Short mmCIF file of C-alpha atoms in Angstrom, two decimals:
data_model
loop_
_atom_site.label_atom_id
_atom_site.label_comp_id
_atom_site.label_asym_id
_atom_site.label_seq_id
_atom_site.Cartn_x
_atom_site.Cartn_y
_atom_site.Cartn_z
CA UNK A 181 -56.66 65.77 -50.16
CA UNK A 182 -56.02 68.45 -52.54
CA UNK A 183 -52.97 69.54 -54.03
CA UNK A 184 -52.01 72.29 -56.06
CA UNK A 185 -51.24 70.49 -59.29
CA UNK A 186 -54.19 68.67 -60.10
CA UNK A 187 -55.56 68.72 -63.04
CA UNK A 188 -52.15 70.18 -64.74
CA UNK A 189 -50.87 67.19 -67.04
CA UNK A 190 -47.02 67.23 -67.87
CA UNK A 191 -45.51 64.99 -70.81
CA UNK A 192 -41.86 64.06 -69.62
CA UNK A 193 -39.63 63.56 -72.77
CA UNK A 194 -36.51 63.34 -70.57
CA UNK A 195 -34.42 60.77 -69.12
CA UNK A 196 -31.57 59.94 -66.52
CA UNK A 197 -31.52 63.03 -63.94
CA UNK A 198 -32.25 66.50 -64.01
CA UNK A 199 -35.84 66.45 -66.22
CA UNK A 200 -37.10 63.06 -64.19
CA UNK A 201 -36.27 64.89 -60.99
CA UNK A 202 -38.15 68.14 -61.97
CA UNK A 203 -41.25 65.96 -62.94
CA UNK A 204 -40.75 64.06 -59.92
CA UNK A 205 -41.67 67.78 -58.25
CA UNK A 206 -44.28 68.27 -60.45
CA UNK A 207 -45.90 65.04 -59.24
CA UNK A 208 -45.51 65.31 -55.72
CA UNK A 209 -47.60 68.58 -56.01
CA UNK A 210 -50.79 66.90 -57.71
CA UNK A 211 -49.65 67.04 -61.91
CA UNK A 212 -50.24 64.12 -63.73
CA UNK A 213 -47.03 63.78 -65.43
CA UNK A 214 -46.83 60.93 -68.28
CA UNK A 215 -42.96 59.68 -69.42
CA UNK A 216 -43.19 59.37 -73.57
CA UNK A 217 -40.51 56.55 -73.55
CA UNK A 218 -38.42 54.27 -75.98
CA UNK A 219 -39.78 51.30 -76.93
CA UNK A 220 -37.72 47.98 -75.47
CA UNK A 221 -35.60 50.25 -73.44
CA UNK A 222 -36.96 53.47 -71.99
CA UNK A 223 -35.13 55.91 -70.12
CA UNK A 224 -31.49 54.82 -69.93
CA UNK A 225 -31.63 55.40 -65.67
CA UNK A 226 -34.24 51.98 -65.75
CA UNK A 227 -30.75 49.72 -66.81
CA UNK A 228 -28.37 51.29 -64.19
CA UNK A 229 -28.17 49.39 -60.95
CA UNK A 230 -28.81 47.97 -58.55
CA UNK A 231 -31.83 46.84 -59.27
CA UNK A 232 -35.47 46.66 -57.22
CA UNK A 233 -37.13 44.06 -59.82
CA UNK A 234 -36.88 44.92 -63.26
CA UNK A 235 -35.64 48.86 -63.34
CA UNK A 236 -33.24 50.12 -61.13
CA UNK A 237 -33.70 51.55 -57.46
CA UNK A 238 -32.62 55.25 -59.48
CA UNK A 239 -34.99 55.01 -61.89
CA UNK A 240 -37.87 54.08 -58.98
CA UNK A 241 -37.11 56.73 -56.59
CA UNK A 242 -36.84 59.66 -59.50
CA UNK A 243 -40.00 58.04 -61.42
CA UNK A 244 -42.37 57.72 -58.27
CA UNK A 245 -46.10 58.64 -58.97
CA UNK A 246 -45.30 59.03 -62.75
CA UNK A 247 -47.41 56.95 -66.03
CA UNK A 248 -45.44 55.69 -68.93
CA UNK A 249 -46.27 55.21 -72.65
CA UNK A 250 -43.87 54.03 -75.01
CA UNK A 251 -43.71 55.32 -78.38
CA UNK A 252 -41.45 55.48 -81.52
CA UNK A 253 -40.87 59.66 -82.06
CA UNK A 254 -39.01 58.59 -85.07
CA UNK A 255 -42.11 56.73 -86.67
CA UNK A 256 -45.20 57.09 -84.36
CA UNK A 257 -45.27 60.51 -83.42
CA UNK A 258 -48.65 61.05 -84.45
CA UNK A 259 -49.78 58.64 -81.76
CA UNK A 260 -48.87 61.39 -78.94
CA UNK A 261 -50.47 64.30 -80.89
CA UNK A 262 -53.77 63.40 -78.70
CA UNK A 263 -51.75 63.99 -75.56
CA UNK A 264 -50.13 67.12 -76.78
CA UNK A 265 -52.97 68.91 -77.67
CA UNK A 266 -54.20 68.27 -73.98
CA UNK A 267 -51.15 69.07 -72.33
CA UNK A 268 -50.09 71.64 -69.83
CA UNK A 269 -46.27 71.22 -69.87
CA UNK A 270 -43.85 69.29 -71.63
CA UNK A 271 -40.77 68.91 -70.53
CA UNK A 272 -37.46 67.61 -72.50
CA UNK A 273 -33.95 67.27 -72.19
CA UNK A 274 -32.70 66.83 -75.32
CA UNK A 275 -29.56 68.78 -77.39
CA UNK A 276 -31.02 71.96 -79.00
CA UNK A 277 -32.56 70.86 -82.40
CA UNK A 278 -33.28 67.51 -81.85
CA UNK A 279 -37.34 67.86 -81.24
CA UNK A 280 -37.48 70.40 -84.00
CA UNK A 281 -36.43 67.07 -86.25
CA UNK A 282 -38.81 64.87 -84.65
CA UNK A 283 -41.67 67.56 -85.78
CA UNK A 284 -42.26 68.11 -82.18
CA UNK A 285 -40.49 71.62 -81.06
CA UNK A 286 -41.85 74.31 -80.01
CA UNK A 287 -42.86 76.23 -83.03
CA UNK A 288 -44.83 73.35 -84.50
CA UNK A 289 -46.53 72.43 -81.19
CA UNK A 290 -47.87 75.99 -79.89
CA UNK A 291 -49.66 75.73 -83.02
CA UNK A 292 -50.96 72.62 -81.65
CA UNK A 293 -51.47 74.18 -78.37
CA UNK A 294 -50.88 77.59 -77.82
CA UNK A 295 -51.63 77.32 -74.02
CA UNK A 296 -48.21 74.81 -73.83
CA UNK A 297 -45.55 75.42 -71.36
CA UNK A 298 -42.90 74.17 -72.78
CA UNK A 299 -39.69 73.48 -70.90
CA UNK A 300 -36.15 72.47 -72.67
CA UNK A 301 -33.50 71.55 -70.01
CA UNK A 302 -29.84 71.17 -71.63
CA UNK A 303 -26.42 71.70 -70.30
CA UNK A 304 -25.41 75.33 -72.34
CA UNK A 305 -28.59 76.17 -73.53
CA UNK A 306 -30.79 76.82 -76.82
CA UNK A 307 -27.68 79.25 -78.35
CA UNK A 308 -24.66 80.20 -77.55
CA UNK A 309 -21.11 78.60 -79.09
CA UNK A 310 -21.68 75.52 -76.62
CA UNK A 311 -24.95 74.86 -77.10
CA UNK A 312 -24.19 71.35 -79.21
CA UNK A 313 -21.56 70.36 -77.09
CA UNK A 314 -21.98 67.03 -75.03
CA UNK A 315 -21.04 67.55 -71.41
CA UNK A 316 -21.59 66.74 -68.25
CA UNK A 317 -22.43 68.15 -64.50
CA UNK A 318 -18.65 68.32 -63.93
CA UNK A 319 -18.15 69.90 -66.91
CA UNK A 320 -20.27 72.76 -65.95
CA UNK A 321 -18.77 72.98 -62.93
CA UNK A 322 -15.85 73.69 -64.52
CA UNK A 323 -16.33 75.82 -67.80
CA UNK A 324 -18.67 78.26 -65.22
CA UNK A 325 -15.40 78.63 -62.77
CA UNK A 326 -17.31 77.41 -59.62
CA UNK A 327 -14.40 74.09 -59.33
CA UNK A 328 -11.53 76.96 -59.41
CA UNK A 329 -13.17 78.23 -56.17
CA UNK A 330 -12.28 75.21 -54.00
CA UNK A 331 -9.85 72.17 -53.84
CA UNK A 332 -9.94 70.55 -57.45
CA UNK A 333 -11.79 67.34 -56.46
CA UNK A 334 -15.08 65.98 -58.30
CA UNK A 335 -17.84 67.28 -55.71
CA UNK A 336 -19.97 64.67 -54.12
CA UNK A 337 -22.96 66.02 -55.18
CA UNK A 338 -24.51 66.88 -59.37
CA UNK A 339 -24.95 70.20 -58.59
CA UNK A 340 -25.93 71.45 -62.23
CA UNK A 341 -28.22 68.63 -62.21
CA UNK A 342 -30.06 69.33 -59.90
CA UNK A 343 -29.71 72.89 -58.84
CA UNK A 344 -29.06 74.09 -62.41
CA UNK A 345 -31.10 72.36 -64.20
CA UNK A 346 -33.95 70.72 -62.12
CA UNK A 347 -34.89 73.27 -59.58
CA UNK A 348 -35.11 75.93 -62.25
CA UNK A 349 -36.76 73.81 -64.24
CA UNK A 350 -39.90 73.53 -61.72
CA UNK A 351 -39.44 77.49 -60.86
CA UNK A 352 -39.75 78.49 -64.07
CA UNK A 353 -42.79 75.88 -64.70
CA UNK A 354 -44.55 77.48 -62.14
CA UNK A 355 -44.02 80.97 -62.99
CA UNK A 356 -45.18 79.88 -66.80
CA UNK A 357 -48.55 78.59 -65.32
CA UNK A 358 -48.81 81.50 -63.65
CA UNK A 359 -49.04 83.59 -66.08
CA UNK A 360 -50.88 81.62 -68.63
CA UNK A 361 -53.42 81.98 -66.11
CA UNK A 362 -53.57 85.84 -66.97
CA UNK A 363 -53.33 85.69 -70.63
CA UNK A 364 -53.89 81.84 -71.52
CA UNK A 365 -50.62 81.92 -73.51
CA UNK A 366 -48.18 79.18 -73.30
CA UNK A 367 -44.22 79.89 -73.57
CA UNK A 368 -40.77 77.89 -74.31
CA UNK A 369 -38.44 77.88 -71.24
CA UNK A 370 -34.44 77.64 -71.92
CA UNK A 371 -33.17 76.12 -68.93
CA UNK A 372 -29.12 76.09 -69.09
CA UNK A 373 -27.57 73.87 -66.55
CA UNK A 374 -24.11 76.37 -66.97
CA UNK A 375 -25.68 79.06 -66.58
CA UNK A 376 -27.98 78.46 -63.29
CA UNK A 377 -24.66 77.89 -61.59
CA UNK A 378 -23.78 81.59 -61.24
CA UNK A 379 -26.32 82.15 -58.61
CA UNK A 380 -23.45 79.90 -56.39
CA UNK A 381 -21.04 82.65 -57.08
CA UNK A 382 -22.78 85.86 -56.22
CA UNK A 383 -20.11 86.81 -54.15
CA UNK A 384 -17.55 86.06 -55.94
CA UNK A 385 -18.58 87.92 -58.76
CA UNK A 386 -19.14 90.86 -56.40
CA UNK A 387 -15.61 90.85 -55.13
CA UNK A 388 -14.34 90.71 -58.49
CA UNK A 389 -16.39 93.56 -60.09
CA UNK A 390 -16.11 96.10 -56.89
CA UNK A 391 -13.05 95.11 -55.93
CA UNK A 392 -10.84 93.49 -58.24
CA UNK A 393 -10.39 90.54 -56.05
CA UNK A 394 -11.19 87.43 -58.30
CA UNK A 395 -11.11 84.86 -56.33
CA UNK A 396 -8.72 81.56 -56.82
CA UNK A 397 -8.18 78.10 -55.10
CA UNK A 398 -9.34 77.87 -51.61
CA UNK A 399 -8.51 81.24 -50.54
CA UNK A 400 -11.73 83.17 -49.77
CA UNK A 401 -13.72 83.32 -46.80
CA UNK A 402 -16.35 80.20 -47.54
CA UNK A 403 -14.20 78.40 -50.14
CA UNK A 404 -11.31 77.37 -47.47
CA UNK A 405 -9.08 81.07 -46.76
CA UNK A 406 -10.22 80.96 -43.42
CA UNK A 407 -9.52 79.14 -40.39
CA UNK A 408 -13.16 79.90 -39.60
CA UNK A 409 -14.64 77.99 -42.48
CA UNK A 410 -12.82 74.94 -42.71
CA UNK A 411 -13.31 71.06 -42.81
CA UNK A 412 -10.49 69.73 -39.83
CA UNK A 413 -9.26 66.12 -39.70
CA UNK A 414 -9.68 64.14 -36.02
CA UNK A 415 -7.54 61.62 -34.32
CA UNK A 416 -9.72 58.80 -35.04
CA UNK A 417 -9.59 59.50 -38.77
CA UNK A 418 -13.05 61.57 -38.87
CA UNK A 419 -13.71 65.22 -39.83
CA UNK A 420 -15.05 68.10 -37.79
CA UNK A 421 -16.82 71.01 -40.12
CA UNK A 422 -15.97 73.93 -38.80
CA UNK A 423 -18.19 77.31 -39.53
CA UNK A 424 -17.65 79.84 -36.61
CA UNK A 425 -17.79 82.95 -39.04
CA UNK A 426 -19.21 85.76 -36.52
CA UNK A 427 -16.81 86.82 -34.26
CA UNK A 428 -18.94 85.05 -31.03
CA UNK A 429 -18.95 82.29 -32.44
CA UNK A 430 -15.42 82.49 -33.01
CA UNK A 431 -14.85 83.26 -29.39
CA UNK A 432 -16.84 80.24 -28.07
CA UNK A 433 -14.44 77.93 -30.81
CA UNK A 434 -11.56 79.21 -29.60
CA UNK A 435 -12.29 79.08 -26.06
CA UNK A 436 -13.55 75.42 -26.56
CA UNK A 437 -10.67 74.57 -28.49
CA UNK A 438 -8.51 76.54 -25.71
CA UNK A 439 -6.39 78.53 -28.55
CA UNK A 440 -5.91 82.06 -29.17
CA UNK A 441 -8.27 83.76 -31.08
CA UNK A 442 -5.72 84.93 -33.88
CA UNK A 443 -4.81 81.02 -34.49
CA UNK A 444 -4.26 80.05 -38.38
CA UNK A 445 -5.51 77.23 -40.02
CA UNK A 446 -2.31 75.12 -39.14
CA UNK A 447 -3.04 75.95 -35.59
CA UNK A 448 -6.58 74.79 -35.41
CA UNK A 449 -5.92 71.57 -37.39
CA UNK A 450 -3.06 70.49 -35.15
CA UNK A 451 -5.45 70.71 -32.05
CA UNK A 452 -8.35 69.11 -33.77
CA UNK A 453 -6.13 65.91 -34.45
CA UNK A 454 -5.20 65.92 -30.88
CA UNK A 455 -8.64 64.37 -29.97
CA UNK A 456 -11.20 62.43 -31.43
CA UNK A 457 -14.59 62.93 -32.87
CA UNK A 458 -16.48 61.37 -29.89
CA UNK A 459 -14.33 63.58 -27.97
CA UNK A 460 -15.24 66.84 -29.56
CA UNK A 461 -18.43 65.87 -30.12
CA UNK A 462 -18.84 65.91 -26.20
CA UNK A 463 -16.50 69.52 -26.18
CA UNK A 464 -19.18 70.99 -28.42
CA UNK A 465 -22.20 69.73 -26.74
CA UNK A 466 -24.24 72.79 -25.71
CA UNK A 467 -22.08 75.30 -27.16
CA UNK A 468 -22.71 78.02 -30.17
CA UNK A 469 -19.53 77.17 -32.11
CA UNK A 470 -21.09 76.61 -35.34
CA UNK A 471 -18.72 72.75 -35.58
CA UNK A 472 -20.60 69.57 -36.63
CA UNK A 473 -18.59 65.94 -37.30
CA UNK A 474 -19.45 65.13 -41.14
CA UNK A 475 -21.54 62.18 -40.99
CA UNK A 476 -22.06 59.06 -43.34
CA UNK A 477 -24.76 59.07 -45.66
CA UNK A 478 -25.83 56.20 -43.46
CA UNK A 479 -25.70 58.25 -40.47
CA UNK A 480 -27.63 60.85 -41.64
CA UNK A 481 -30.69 58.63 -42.67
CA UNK A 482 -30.84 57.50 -39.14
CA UNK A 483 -30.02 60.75 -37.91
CA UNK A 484 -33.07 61.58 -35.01
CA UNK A 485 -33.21 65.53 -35.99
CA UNK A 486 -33.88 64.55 -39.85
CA UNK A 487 -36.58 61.42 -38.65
CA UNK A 488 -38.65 63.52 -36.37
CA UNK A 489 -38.55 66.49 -39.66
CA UNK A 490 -40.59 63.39 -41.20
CA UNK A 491 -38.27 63.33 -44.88
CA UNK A 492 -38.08 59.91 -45.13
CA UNK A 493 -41.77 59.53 -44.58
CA UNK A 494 -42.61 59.07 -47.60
CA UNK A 495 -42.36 55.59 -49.41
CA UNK A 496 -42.09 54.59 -52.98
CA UNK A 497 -43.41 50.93 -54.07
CA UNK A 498 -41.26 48.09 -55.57
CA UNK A 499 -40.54 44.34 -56.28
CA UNK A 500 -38.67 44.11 -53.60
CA UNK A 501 -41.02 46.26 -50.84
CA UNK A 502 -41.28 49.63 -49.83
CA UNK A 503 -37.94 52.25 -50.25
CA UNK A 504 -37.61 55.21 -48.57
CA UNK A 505 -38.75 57.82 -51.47
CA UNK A 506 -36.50 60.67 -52.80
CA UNK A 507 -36.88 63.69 -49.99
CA UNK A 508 -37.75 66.31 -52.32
CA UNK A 509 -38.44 70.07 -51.29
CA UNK A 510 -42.16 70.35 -51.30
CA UNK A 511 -44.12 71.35 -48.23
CA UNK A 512 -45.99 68.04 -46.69
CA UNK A 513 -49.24 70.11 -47.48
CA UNK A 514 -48.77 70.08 -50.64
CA UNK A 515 -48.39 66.09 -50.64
CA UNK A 516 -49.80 63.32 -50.81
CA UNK A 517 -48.62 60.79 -47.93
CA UNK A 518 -49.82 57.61 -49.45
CA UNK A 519 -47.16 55.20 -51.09
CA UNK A 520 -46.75 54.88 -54.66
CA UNK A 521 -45.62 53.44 -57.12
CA UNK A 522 -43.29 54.01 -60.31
CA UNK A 523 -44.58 53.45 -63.91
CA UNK A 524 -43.36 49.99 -66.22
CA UNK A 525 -42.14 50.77 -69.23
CA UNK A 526 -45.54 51.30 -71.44
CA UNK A 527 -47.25 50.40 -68.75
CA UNK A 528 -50.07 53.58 -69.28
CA UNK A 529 -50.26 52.76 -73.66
CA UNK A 530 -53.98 53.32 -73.39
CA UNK A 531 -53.40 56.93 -72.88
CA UNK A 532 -52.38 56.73 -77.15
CA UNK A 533 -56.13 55.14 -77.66
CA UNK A 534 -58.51 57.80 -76.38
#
């Protein structure tokens, strides 16, 4: 089967989440992507736990498909200059500066290869006052004001992670290729985990700028102001989600619910708690009200809609048997539905001998 990315060859530099993840991408789409790791230790995410064997079941899931070499940047650089001059894309996560000091930033290596596509994912940026500041996905939740837009809780997800940093990452990848298929020139991509969190707030920067109506704490139409947006507590402890925005769908709540339909929030939660989540799973059954009970992670993986979609089809190889691999978002077409495996640390160190 052929996939779109064959033949493109992408040099992963980065480590933990959002790079590995946007490599992970690349792979599933056909690129050969190689991980240029630490000697004795590799990417930090192989010591986290738990564990499938010797690397962790984080490091296996965002690492499936992938090669490793390990090599000293500090001392051995020279030994990756083979690979670099036959690369596509590199990709690297480190604070702005750092691979300029290792003799392998962009300037030097477009010399090298001037067809390179080469992709720097940090948290601020290549400039800016922040750019040397160490932070984190909550961090960039905050400083870019999308945590003062609902209850101030850590979310349950690493949104600039992923959608700030990895998904642009591969978007932008793409794009790059595309064009050095026009004039064979390679680029350097800034990818700024802050920054890609904006796109979130489209409407709240509309409101502001037309309007004048900044938005705070829970009080705008998707963030927790409405009564027709809202996460409800049920007798038995559990949580119906509650998104009956149009005004029919509205109706049908209300008239499930049997309420008026100009009841508050207080209102709503009071007869939401009155039953349980069984109970209004059954009231909902067959009716456009827009309500869903929040599942478990554990739930959702055995969830019937989700295994008939086929996203857990795909399986990633370990020491202790075949896991479930990452569900990532590229087509089936464009994939291959063989297991694979994930790369030991230096276990591809021929690559530095051609």
């Amino acid at each position: 089967m052929s996939r779109p990315l064959e033949g493109i060859k992408v040099l992963d530099f980065s480590t933990l989440l959002p790079g590995p993840l946007a490599t992970l991408l690349l792979a599933e789409a056909g690129a050969e992507v190689i991980k240029i790791e630490r000697p004795g230790s590799g990417d930090e995410m192989r010591s986290y736990t738990p564990r499938v064997g010797p690397d962790s079941v984080n490091f296996a899931l965002l690492n499936r498909g992938k090669r490793s070499v390990a090599v000293d940047l500090k001392n051995e650089k020279q030994k990756i200059f083979p690979l670099l001059r036959e690369a596509d894309v590199l990709v690297e996560q480190f604070r702005p500066g750092v691979m300029d000091r290792l003799g392998l930033g962009y300037e030097t290596l477009k010399d090298l290869n001037p067809g390179l596509v080469y992709c720097a994912i940090t948290g601020y940026g290549q400039h800016g006052p922040r750019a040397q500041v160490a932070a984190h996905d909550l961090n960039y939740a905050a400083e870019s004001g999308l945590l003062s837009l609902g209850a101030p809780v850590v979310p349950p997800a690493l949104i600039a992670d992923i959608a700030g940093g990895a998904y642009p990452a591969v978007m932008n990848i793409l794009l790059a290729l595309r064009r050095r298929e026009r004039d064979g020139r390679g680029c350097k991509l800034d990818i700024s985990m802050s920054d890609n969190l904006f796109t979130f707030m489209y409407w709240a920067l509309g409101d502001g700028q037309a309007a004048g109506a900044w938005p705070g704490s829970q009080d705008a139409l998707v963030t927790g102001g409405s009564p027709r947006y809202q996460v409800y507590r049920t007798k038995d402890g559990r949580h119906v989600a509650a998104a009956p925005l149009e005004d029919r769908f509205w109706e049908n709540f209300c008239a499930a619910l049997a309420i008026p339909k100009d009841s508050r929030i207080e209102a709503v939660a009071k007869r939401i708690s009155e039953k349980t989540s069984s109970e209004w799973r059954e009231v909902f059954a067959g009716k456009d009200v827009c309500c869903a009970i929040v599942a478990t992670v554990q739930e959702a993986f055995a969830d019937p809609h989700f295994r008939a979609r086929g996203i857990f089809a795909h399986q990633v190889l370990t020491d202790a048997g075949p896991l479930t691999a990452v569900p990532v978002p590229v087509a089936d077409a464009f994939r291959d539905p063989a297991p694979a495996g994930y790369p030991r640390l230096g276990a591809d160190n021929e690559l530095l001998h051609r």
